[in-house]
mmCIF file of C-alpha atoms in Angstrom:
data_model
loop_
_atom_site.group_PDB
_atom_site.id
_atom_site.type_symbol
_atom_site.label_atom_id
_atom_site.label_comp_id
_atom_site.label_asym_id
_atom_site.label_seq_id
_atom_site.Cartn_x
_atom_site.Cartn_y
_atom_site.Cartn_z
ATOM 1 C CA UNK A 27 134.740 96.174 130.227
ATOM 2 C CA UNK A 28 132.757 99.199 131.224
ATOM 3 C CA UNK A 29 129.445 99.576 129.371
ATOM 4 C CA UNK A 30 128.984 102.293 126.695
ATOM 5 C CA UNK A 31 126.092 103.897 128.783
ATOM 6 C CA UNK A 32 128.267 104.220 131.876
ATOM 7 C CA UNK A 33 131.273 105.530 129.868
ATOM 8 C CA UNK A 34 129.081 108.256 128.203
ATOM 9 C CA UNK A 35 127.470 109.274 131.578
ATOM 10 C CA UNK A 36 130.995 109.560 133.106
ATOM 11 C CA UNK A 37 132.467 111.447 130.420
ATOM 12 C CA UNK A 38 131.496 115.038 131.717
ATOM 13 C CA UNK A 39 132.681 114.321 135.366
ATOM 14 C CA UNK A 40 135.869 112.743 134.016
ATOM 15 C CA UNK A 41 136.767 115.532 131.774
ATOM 16 C CA UNK A 42 136.070 118.256 134.411
ATOM 17 C CA UNK A 43 138.049 116.261 136.964
ATOM 18 C CA UNK A 44 140.981 115.818 134.690
ATOM 19 C CA UNK A 45 140.975 119.449 133.861
ATOM 20 C CA UNK A 46 140.659 120.290 137.663
ATOM 21 C CA UNK A 47 144.248 118.990 137.919
ATOM 22 C CA UNK A 48 145.519 121.536 135.354
ATOM 23 C CA UNK A 49 145.151 122.885 131.851
ATOM 24 C CA UNK A 50 145.295 120.151 129.043
ATOM 25 C CA UNK A 51 144.274 119.514 125.487
ATOM 26 C CA UNK A 52 142.251 116.685 123.857
ATOM 27 C CA UNK A 53 144.948 114.142 123.098
ATOM 28 C CA UNK A 54 146.508 114.505 126.579
ATOM 29 C CA UNK A 55 143.188 114.124 128.313
ATOM 30 C CA UNK A 56 142.474 110.744 126.440
ATOM 31 C CA UNK A 57 146.011 109.541 127.417
ATOM 32 C CA UNK A 58 145.451 110.565 131.121
ATOM 33 C CA UNK A 59 142.122 108.996 131.307
ATOM 34 C CA UNK A 60 143.462 105.787 129.821
ATOM 35 C CA UNK A 61 146.417 105.721 132.401
ATOM 36 C CA UNK A 62 144.425 106.631 135.449
ATOM 37 C CA UNK A 63 141.781 104.033 134.741
ATOM 38 C CA UNK A 64 144.431 101.363 134.088
ATOM 39 C CA UNK A 65 142.993 100.976 130.626
ATOM 40 C CA UNK A 66 139.600 100.210 131.780
ATOM 41 C CA UNK A 67 138.035 103.237 130.419
ATOM 42 C CA UNK A 68 138.564 103.107 126.657
ATOM 43 C CA UNK A 69 137.114 106.130 125.023
ATOM 44 C CA UNK A 70 136.382 106.350 121.440
ATOM 45 C CA UNK A 71 138.626 109.368 120.723
ATOM 46 C CA UNK A 72 136.292 111.283 118.472
ATOM 47 C CA UNK A 73 133.570 111.264 121.256
ATOM 48 C CA UNK A 74 135.765 113.579 123.588
ATOM 49 C CA UNK A 75 135.795 116.616 121.191
ATOM 50 C CA UNK A 76 132.074 117.121 120.903
ATOM 51 C CA UNK A 77 131.922 116.827 124.674
ATOM 52 C CA UNK A 78 134.696 119.462 125.079
ATOM 53 C CA UNK A 79 132.830 121.709 122.667
ATOM 54 C CA UNK A 80 129.556 121.432 124.654
ATOM 55 C CA UNK A 81 131.349 122.056 127.912
ATOM 56 C CA UNK A 82 132.926 125.112 126.382
ATOM 57 C CA UNK A 83 129.499 126.317 125.043
ATOM 58 C CA UNK A 84 128.124 125.810 128.516
ATOM 59 C CA UNK A 85 130.894 127.909 129.921
ATOM 60 C CA UNK A 86 132.243 125.155 132.154
ATOM 61 C CA UNK A 87 135.620 125.206 130.465
ATOM 62 C CA UNK A 88 137.376 127.813 128.384
ATOM 63 C CA UNK A 89 140.060 127.371 125.750
ATOM 64 C CA UNK A 90 143.072 128.983 124.071
ATOM 65 C CA UNK A 91 145.314 128.085 121.201
ATOM 66 C CA UNK A 92 148.883 127.632 121.918
ATOM 67 C CA UNK A 93 151.828 126.635 119.711
ATOM 68 C CA UNK A 94 153.867 123.777 121.140
ATOM 69 C CA UNK A 95 157.776 123.552 120.887
ATOM 70 C CA UNK A 96 157.291 121.255 118.003
ATOM 71 C CA UNK A 97 155.276 124.002 116.174
ATOM 72 C CA UNK A 98 151.944 122.259 116.536
ATOM 73 C CA UNK A 99 148.867 124.393 117.489
ATOM 74 C CA UNK A 100 146.987 122.891 120.264
ATOM 75 C CA UNK A 101 143.723 123.951 121.873
ATOM 76 C CA UNK A 102 144.187 123.955 125.729
ATOM 77 C CA UNK A 103 141.187 123.801 127.944
ATOM 78 C CA UNK A 104 140.831 124.888 131.620
ATOM 79 C CA UNK A 105 138.009 124.959 134.093
ATOM 80 C CA UNK A 106 136.036 128.118 134.700
ATOM 81 C CA UNK A 107 134.688 128.991 138.160
ATOM 82 C CA UNK A 108 131.382 127.485 137.059
ATOM 83 C CA UNK A 109 133.161 124.359 135.880
ATOM 84 C CA UNK A 110 134.802 123.944 139.288
ATOM 85 C CA UNK A 111 131.488 124.123 140.941
ATOM 86 C CA UNK A 112 130.078 121.748 138.499
ATOM 87 C CA UNK A 113 132.902 119.398 139.122
ATOM 88 C CA UNK A 114 132.092 119.456 142.871
ATOM 89 C CA UNK A 115 128.520 118.747 142.247
ATOM 90 C CA UNK A 116 129.360 115.755 140.091
ATOM 91 C CA UNK A 117 131.814 114.384 142.653
ATOM 92 C CA UNK A 118 129.119 114.602 145.386
ATOM 93 C CA UNK A 119 126.667 112.705 143.222
ATOM 94 C CA UNK A 120 129.114 109.989 141.954
ATOM 95 C CA UNK A 121 130.282 109.415 145.444
ATOM 96 C CA UNK A 122 126.840 109.208 146.727
ATOM 97 C CA UNK A 123 126.167 106.636 144.151
ATOM 98 C CA UNK A 124 129.313 104.825 145.051
ATOM 99 C CA UNK A 125 128.760 104.896 148.675
ATOM 100 C CA UNK A 126 125.227 103.486 148.285
ATOM 101 C CA UNK A 127 126.408 100.552 146.191
ATOM 102 C CA UNK A 128 129.146 99.838 148.620
ATOM 103 C CA UNK A 129 126.745 99.848 151.567
ATOM 104 C CA UNK A 130 124.344 97.468 149.787
ATOM 105 C CA UNK A 131 127.142 95.146 148.767
ATOM 106 C CA UNK A 132 128.528 95.325 152.184
ATOM 107 C CA UNK A 133 125.183 94.323 153.675
ATOM 108 C CA UNK A 134 124.884 91.366 151.315
ATOM 109 C CA UNK A 135 128.284 90.243 152.283
ATOM 110 C CA UNK A 136 129.443 89.964 148.682
ATOM 111 C CA UNK B 7 154.808 106.977 98.206
ATOM 112 C CA UNK B 8 152.356 107.860 101.114
ATOM 113 C CA UNK B 9 151.954 111.672 101.697
ATOM 114 C CA UNK B 10 150.740 112.373 105.174
ATOM 115 C CA UNK B 11 150.037 115.889 104.660
ATOM 116 C CA UNK B 12 148.041 115.144 101.555
ATOM 117 C CA UNK B 13 146.019 112.458 103.234
ATOM 118 C CA UNK B 14 145.244 114.876 106.157
ATOM 119 C CA UNK B 15 144.258 117.614 103.703
ATOM 120 C CA UNK B 16 141.857 115.367 102.152
ATOM 121 C CA UNK B 17 140.473 114.182 105.371
ATOM 122 C CA UNK B 18 140.005 117.830 106.417
ATOM 123 C CA UNK B 19 138.156 118.384 103.200
ATOM 124 C CA UNK B 20 135.618 115.717 104.094
ATOM 125 C CA UNK B 21 134.963 117.253 107.406
ATOM 126 C CA UNK B 22 134.741 120.761 105.734
ATOM 127 C CA UNK B 23 132.290 119.375 103.247
ATOM 128 C CA UNK B 24 130.023 118.194 106.088
ATOM 129 C CA UNK B 25 130.141 121.781 107.330
ATOM 130 C CA UNK B 26 132.405 121.306 110.445
ATOM 131 C CA UNK B 27 133.975 124.712 111.490
ATOM 132 C CA UNK B 28 137.672 125.305 110.692
ATOM 133 C CA UNK B 29 138.609 125.724 114.297
ATOM 134 C CA UNK B 30 137.209 122.224 115.004
ATOM 135 C CA UNK B 31 138.825 120.624 112.204
ATOM 136 C CA UNK B 32 142.186 122.338 113.290
ATOM 137 C CA UNK B 33 141.753 120.600 116.676
ATOM 138 C CA UNK B 34 141.168 117.117 115.182
ATOM 139 C CA UNK B 35 143.935 117.685 112.879
ATOM 140 C CA UNK B 36 146.426 118.189 115.716
ATOM 141 C CA UNK B 37 144.981 115.163 117.450
ATOM 142 C CA UNK B 38 145.445 113.002 114.308
ATOM 143 C CA UNK B 39 149.101 114.166 113.958
ATOM 144 C CA UNK B 40 149.826 113.593 117.709
ATOM 145 C CA UNK B 41 148.361 109.955 117.264
ATOM 146 C CA UNK B 42 150.299 109.360 114.231
ATOM 147 C CA UNK B 43 153.502 110.463 115.803
ATOM 148 C CA UNK B 44 152.842 108.222 118.774
ATOM 149 C CA UNK B 45 152.074 105.313 116.686
ATOM 150 C CA UNK B 46 155.183 105.588 114.429
ATOM 151 C CA UNK B 47 157.579 106.465 117.318
ATOM 152 C CA UNK B 48 156.681 103.259 119.014
ATOM 153 C CA UNK B 49 157.628 101.435 115.805
ATOM 154 C CA UNK B 50 154.261 99.793 115.450
ATOM 155 C CA UNK B 51 153.390 101.319 112.169
ATOM 156 C CA UNK B 52 154.530 102.915 108.996
ATOM 157 C CA UNK B 53 153.203 106.565 108.556
ATOM 158 C CA UNK B 54 150.411 105.153 106.276
ATOM 159 C CA UNK B 55 149.324 102.546 108.674
ATOM 160 C CA UNK B 56 149.513 104.956 111.539
ATOM 161 C CA UNK B 57 147.359 107.451 109.620
ATOM 162 C CA UNK B 58 144.556 104.868 108.977
ATOM 163 C CA UNK B 59 144.612 103.575 112.521
ATOM 164 C CA UNK B 60 144.556 106.997 114.154
ATOM 165 C CA UNK B 61 141.819 108.085 111.682
ATOM 166 C CA UNK B 62 139.839 104.942 112.484
ATOM 167 C CA UNK B 63 140.147 105.597 116.341
ATOM 168 C CA UNK B 64 139.170 109.130 115.944
ATOM 169 C CA UNK B 65 136.056 108.134 114.023
ATOM 170 C CA UNK B 66 135.159 108.478 110.259
ATOM 171 C CA UNK B 67 133.889 111.912 109.217
ATOM 172 C CA UNK B 68 130.357 110.721 108.778
ATOM 173 C CA UNK B 69 130.130 109.619 112.371
ATOM 174 C CA UNK B 70 132.059 112.555 113.824
ATOM 175 C CA UNK B 71 130.268 115.403 112.241
ATOM 176 C CA UNK B 72 126.719 114.486 113.582
ATOM 177 C CA UNK B 73 128.205 114.408 117.163
ATOM 178 C CA UNK B 74 129.055 118.010 116.852
ATOM 179 C CA UNK B 75 125.766 118.823 115.382
ATOM 180 C CA UNK B 76 123.942 117.176 118.195
ATOM 181 C CA UNK B 77 125.568 119.729 120.563
ATOM 182 C CA UNK B 78 124.692 122.821 118.498
ATOM 183 C CA UNK B 79 121.827 121.860 116.190
ATOM 184 C CA UNK B 80 120.245 125.233 116.821
ATOM 185 C CA UNK B 81 123.426 126.850 115.938
ATOM 186 C CA UNK B 82 123.809 125.096 112.635
ATOM 187 C CA UNK B 83 120.381 125.991 111.806
ATOM 188 C CA UNK B 84 120.963 129.628 112.643
ATOM 189 C CA UNK B 85 124.117 129.763 110.686
ATOM 190 C CA UNK B 86 122.401 128.393 107.534
ATOM 191 C CA UNK B 87 119.669 131.052 107.924
ATOM 192 C CA UNK B 88 122.267 133.786 108.191
ATOM 193 C CA UNK B 89 124.023 132.462 104.956
ATOM 194 C CA UNK B 90 120.684 132.531 103.274
ATOM 195 C CA UNK B 91 120.023 136.139 104.428
ATOM 196 C CA UNK B 92 123.614 137.089 103.292
ATOM 197 C CA UNK B 93 122.851 135.597 99.934
ATOM 198 C CA UNK B 94 119.686 137.572 99.665
ATOM 199 C CA UNK B 95 121.421 140.795 100.709
ATOM 200 C CA UNK B 96 124.313 140.144 98.369
ATOM 201 C CA UNK B 97 121.782 139.700 95.477
ATOM 202 C CA UNK B 98 120.162 143.143 96.398
ATOM 203 C CA UNK B 99 123.686 144.810 96.504
ATOM 204 C CA UNK B 100 124.716 143.323 93.071
ATOM 205 C CA UNK B 101 121.127 144.333 91.649
ATOM 206 C CA UNK B 102 121.676 147.848 92.819
ATOM 207 C CA UNK B 103 125.263 148.053 91.439
ATOM 208 C CA UNK B 104 124.257 146.657 88.119
ATOM 209 C CA UNK B 105 121.263 148.883 88.006
ATOM 210 C CA UNK B 106 123.564 151.924 88.336
ATOM 211 C CA UNK B 107 125.771 150.438 85.550
ATOM 212 C CA UNK B 108 122.792 149.893 83.281
ATOM 213 C CA UNK B 109 121.690 153.392 83.766
ATOM 214 C CA UNK B 110 125.129 154.671 82.965
ATOM 215 C CA UNK B 111 124.800 152.548 79.777
ATOM 216 C CA UNK B 112 121.713 154.414 78.931
ATOM 217 C CA UNK B 113 123.299 157.821 79.577
ATOM 218 C CA UNK B 114 126.407 156.996 77.428
ATOM 219 C CA UNK B 115 124.249 155.754 74.488
ATOM 220 C CA UNK B 116 121.932 158.846 74.765
ATOM 221 C CA UNK B 117 124.993 160.997 74.910
ATOM 222 C CA UNK B 118 126.027 159.224 71.668
ATOM 223 C CA UNK B 119 122.791 160.343 70.070
ATOM 224 C CA UNK B 120 121.008 156.747 69.918
ATOM 225 C CA UNK B 121 117.333 156.567 70.289
ATOM 226 C CA UNK B 122 115.521 155.856 73.488
ATOM 227 C CA UNK B 123 114.794 152.243 72.627
ATOM 228 C CA UNK B 124 118.365 151.622 71.550
ATOM 229 C CA UNK B 125 119.807 153.150 74.695
ATOM 230 C CA UNK B 126 117.282 151.137 76.783
ATOM 231 C CA UNK B 127 118.223 147.888 75.093
ATOM 232 C CA UNK B 128 121.856 148.745 75.657
ATOM 233 C CA UNK B 129 121.346 149.023 79.300
ATOM 234 C CA UNK B 130 119.565 145.842 79.284
ATOM 235 C CA UNK B 131 122.669 144.172 77.592
ATOM 236 C CA UNK B 132 124.947 145.657 80.218
ATOM 237 C CA UNK B 133 122.637 144.225 82.918
ATOM 238 C CA UNK B 134 122.474 140.765 81.429
ATOM 239 C CA UNK B 135 126.259 140.683 80.869
ATOM 240 C CA UNK B 136 126.746 141.948 84.449
ATOM 241 C CA UNK B 137 124.585 139.128 85.990
ATOM 242 C CA UNK B 138 126.173 136.475 83.834
ATOM 243 C CA UNK B 139 129.744 137.490 84.832
ATOM 244 C CA UNK B 140 128.646 137.618 88.532
ATOM 245 C CA UNK B 141 127.107 134.192 88.204
ATOM 246 C CA UNK B 142 129.993 132.581 86.471
ATOM 247 C CA UNK B 143 132.377 134.103 88.982
ATOM 248 C CA UNK B 144 130.046 132.893 91.960
ATOM 249 C CA UNK B 145 129.888 129.258 90.713
ATOM 250 C CA UNK B 146 133.634 129.150 90.311
ATOM 251 C CA UNK B 147 134.241 130.451 93.823
ATOM 252 C CA UNK B 148 131.931 127.611 95.131
ATOM 253 C CA UNK B 149 134.729 125.170 94.463
ATOM 254 C CA UNK B 150 136.438 124.150 97.671
ATOM 255 C CA UNK B 151 139.640 125.932 98.818
ATOM 256 C CA UNK B 152 138.796 129.081 96.612
ATOM 257 C CA UNK B 153 137.830 131.355 99.572
ATOM 258 C CA UNK B 154 140.398 132.457 102.139
ATOM 259 C CA UNK B 155 139.968 131.022 105.490
ATOM 260 C CA UNK B 156 137.283 132.769 107.515
ATOM 261 C CA UNK B 157 138.553 134.880 110.262
ATOM 262 C CA UNK B 158 137.428 137.415 112.827
ATOM 263 C CA UNK B 159 137.449 140.268 110.150
ATOM 264 C CA UNK B 160 135.728 138.280 107.505
ATOM 265 C CA UNK B 161 132.332 139.271 108.520
ATOM 266 C CA UNK B 162 133.166 142.882 108.772
ATOM 267 C CA UNK B 163 134.840 142.729 105.338
ATOM 268 C CA UNK B 164 131.829 141.182 103.660
ATOM 269 C CA UNK B 165 129.447 143.655 105.358
ATOM 270 C CA UNK B 166 131.658 146.733 104.283
ATOM 271 C CA UNK B 167 131.997 145.228 100.784
ATOM 272 C CA UNK B 168 128.227 144.874 100.387
ATOM 273 C CA UNK B 169 127.563 148.379 101.670
ATOM 274 C CA UNK B 170 130.143 149.795 99.324
ATOM 275 C CA UNK B 171 128.825 147.996 96.377
ATOM 276 C CA UNK B 172 125.343 149.152 97.229
ATOM 277 C CA UNK B 173 126.304 152.783 97.747
ATOM 278 C CA UNK B 174 128.121 152.872 94.395
ATOM 279 C CA UNK B 175 125.214 151.584 92.552
ATOM 280 C CA UNK B 176 122.771 153.925 94.233
ATOM 281 C CA UNK B 177 125.202 156.910 93.539
ATOM 282 C CA UNK B 178 125.398 155.935 89.927
ATOM 283 C CA UNK B 179 121.711 155.476 89.635
ATOM 284 C CA UNK B 180 121.141 158.834 91.281
ATOM 285 C CA UNK B 181 123.630 160.639 89.096
ATOM 286 C CA UNK B 182 122.101 159.191 86.019
ATOM 287 C CA UNK B 183 118.410 159.969 86.999
ATOM 288 C CA UNK B 184 119.427 163.613 87.634
ATOM 289 C CA UNK B 185 121.304 163.838 84.425
ATOM 290 C CA UNK B 186 119.218 161.830 81.947
ATOM 291 C CA UNK B 187 115.918 163.604 81.860
ATOM 292 C CA UNK B 188 117.760 166.944 81.391
ATOM 293 C CA UNK B 189 119.510 165.754 78.263
ATOM 294 C CA UNK B 190 116.708 163.658 76.660
ATOM 295 C CA UNK B 191 113.298 164.668 75.535
ATOM 296 C CA UNK B 192 110.548 163.313 77.654
ATOM 297 C CA UNK B 193 109.508 160.926 74.854
ATOM 298 C CA UNK B 194 113.064 159.337 74.428
ATOM 299 C CA UNK B 195 113.397 159.193 78.230
ATOM 300 C CA UNK B 196 110.100 157.388 78.359
ATOM 301 C CA UNK B 197 111.115 154.943 75.698
ATOM 302 C CA UNK B 198 114.510 154.076 77.331
ATOM 303 C CA UNK B 199 112.789 153.603 80.699
ATOM 304 C CA UNK B 200 110.230 151.175 79.236
ATOM 305 C CA UNK B 201 112.969 149.018 77.810
ATOM 306 C CA UNK B 202 115.138 149.245 80.979
ATOM 307 C CA UNK B 203 112.249 148.287 83.380
ATOM 308 C CA UNK B 204 111.044 145.457 81.195
ATOM 309 C CA UNK B 205 114.647 144.198 80.498
ATOM 310 C CA UNK B 206 115.619 144.316 84.085
ATOM 311 C CA UNK B 207 112.707 142.135 84.926
ATOM 312 C CA UNK B 208 113.240 139.727 82.193
ATOM 313 C CA UNK B 209 116.937 139.395 83.071
ATOM 314 C CA UNK B 210 116.536 139.143 86.861
ATOM 315 C CA UNK B 211 113.869 136.566 86.648
ATOM 316 C CA UNK B 212 113.898 134.738 83.222
ATOM 317 C CA UNK B 213 117.686 134.790 82.416
ATOM 318 C CA UNK B 214 118.802 133.938 85.846
ATOM 319 C CA UNK B 215 116.413 131.171 86.241
ATOM 320 C CA UNK B 216 117.499 129.619 82.909
ATOM 321 C CA UNK B 217 121.193 129.870 83.861
ATOM 322 C CA UNK B 218 120.636 128.456 87.373
ATOM 323 C CA UNK B 219 118.690 125.460 85.822
ATOM 324 C CA UNK B 220 121.151 124.907 83.078
ATOM 325 C CA UNK B 221 124.315 125.017 85.333
ATOM 326 C CA UNK B 222 122.410 122.845 87.909
ATOM 327 C CA UNK B 223 121.447 120.198 85.296
ATOM 328 C CA UNK B 224 124.896 120.220 83.679
ATOM 329 C CA UNK B 225 126.781 119.996 87.040
ATOM 330 C CA UNK B 226 124.322 117.484 88.469
ATOM 331 C CA UNK B 227 123.635 119.499 91.524
ATOM 332 C CA UNK B 228 119.881 119.404 90.848
ATOM 333 C CA UNK B 229 120.138 115.711 90.579
ATOM 334 C CA UNK B 230 120.771 115.391 94.308
ATOM 335 C CA UNK B 231 124.372 113.944 94.228
ATOM 336 C CA UNK B 232 126.289 117.114 94.410
ATOM 337 C CA UNK B 233 128.497 116.320 97.455
ATOM 338 C CA UNK B 234 132.085 115.599 96.010
ATOM 339 C CA UNK B 235 133.326 112.283 97.457
ATOM 340 C CA UNK B 236 136.945 111.993 97.407
ATOM 341 C CA UNK B 237 139.217 109.339 98.868
ATOM 342 C CA UNK B 238 142.734 109.731 100.156
ATOM 343 C CA UNK B 239 145.196 107.807 97.867
#
């Protein structure tokens, strides 16, 4: 079970990275994160939307409404150029943390 | 029999009452329906159970809305400020329009041969009735669902409406102030003006204050528990 703090901290890079794979909408993003993490990353669903709202306000993502074949109106998000840059920065930082931890653990022969 | 659309409408209302923007509510609405579909398709739940489960997973309105407000707290404050200023401007526009109508009341009474004092009082009555009608209409329009949904043109429509009302009021006032001194003696004009000025003050301050307090106390809005709380059936 991943702690609340870690989930909160990883939401932004997670959303940016999912959207880097292509345009998507809230419900599908949640499903995708659940599948990719093998169920280890369990988001409280309502948390995602304020995050999307903030990322859009910060111009890292843009949105458009589109009606699906079932007639349901969905808000699709995609990365902006700034969002792509932010995603790369996040990746560097997370990988740096990850590599450091692995190096420490490796040294300790865990 | 469970009515999903009614339950969702009620839930939307709770979000709207906590001043969430319509576009955000629409997005959550779609999420909720997607989640309900997915739960019922798997055969896990009846539509009613699916609705409650999906709603819980998404978060109750009282938890959900503060999360948005955290993101744009400054924006919410700015929006409230704009609404207050809009109310102030609308009050000015209505006052101008009713002032024009009241002046027309004086002109008509004077044309009918009434004395200055009577003409002045008639204009005061016109003004009072006008404010009362506006106020009644305003309180009725405050009920949820009375206004059409806000769209990109709404701001322009409101601005144009206020400008039109103000210009009409000013044109009426101007026409009357050109016409009245020419057809009344100075004394009659002075009498009517005295009543109109005093009456306008009494109505704009005393009468409106009395109505606001009366309606506020009657509806419970001034007792601090005005937020309608509704539950889905």
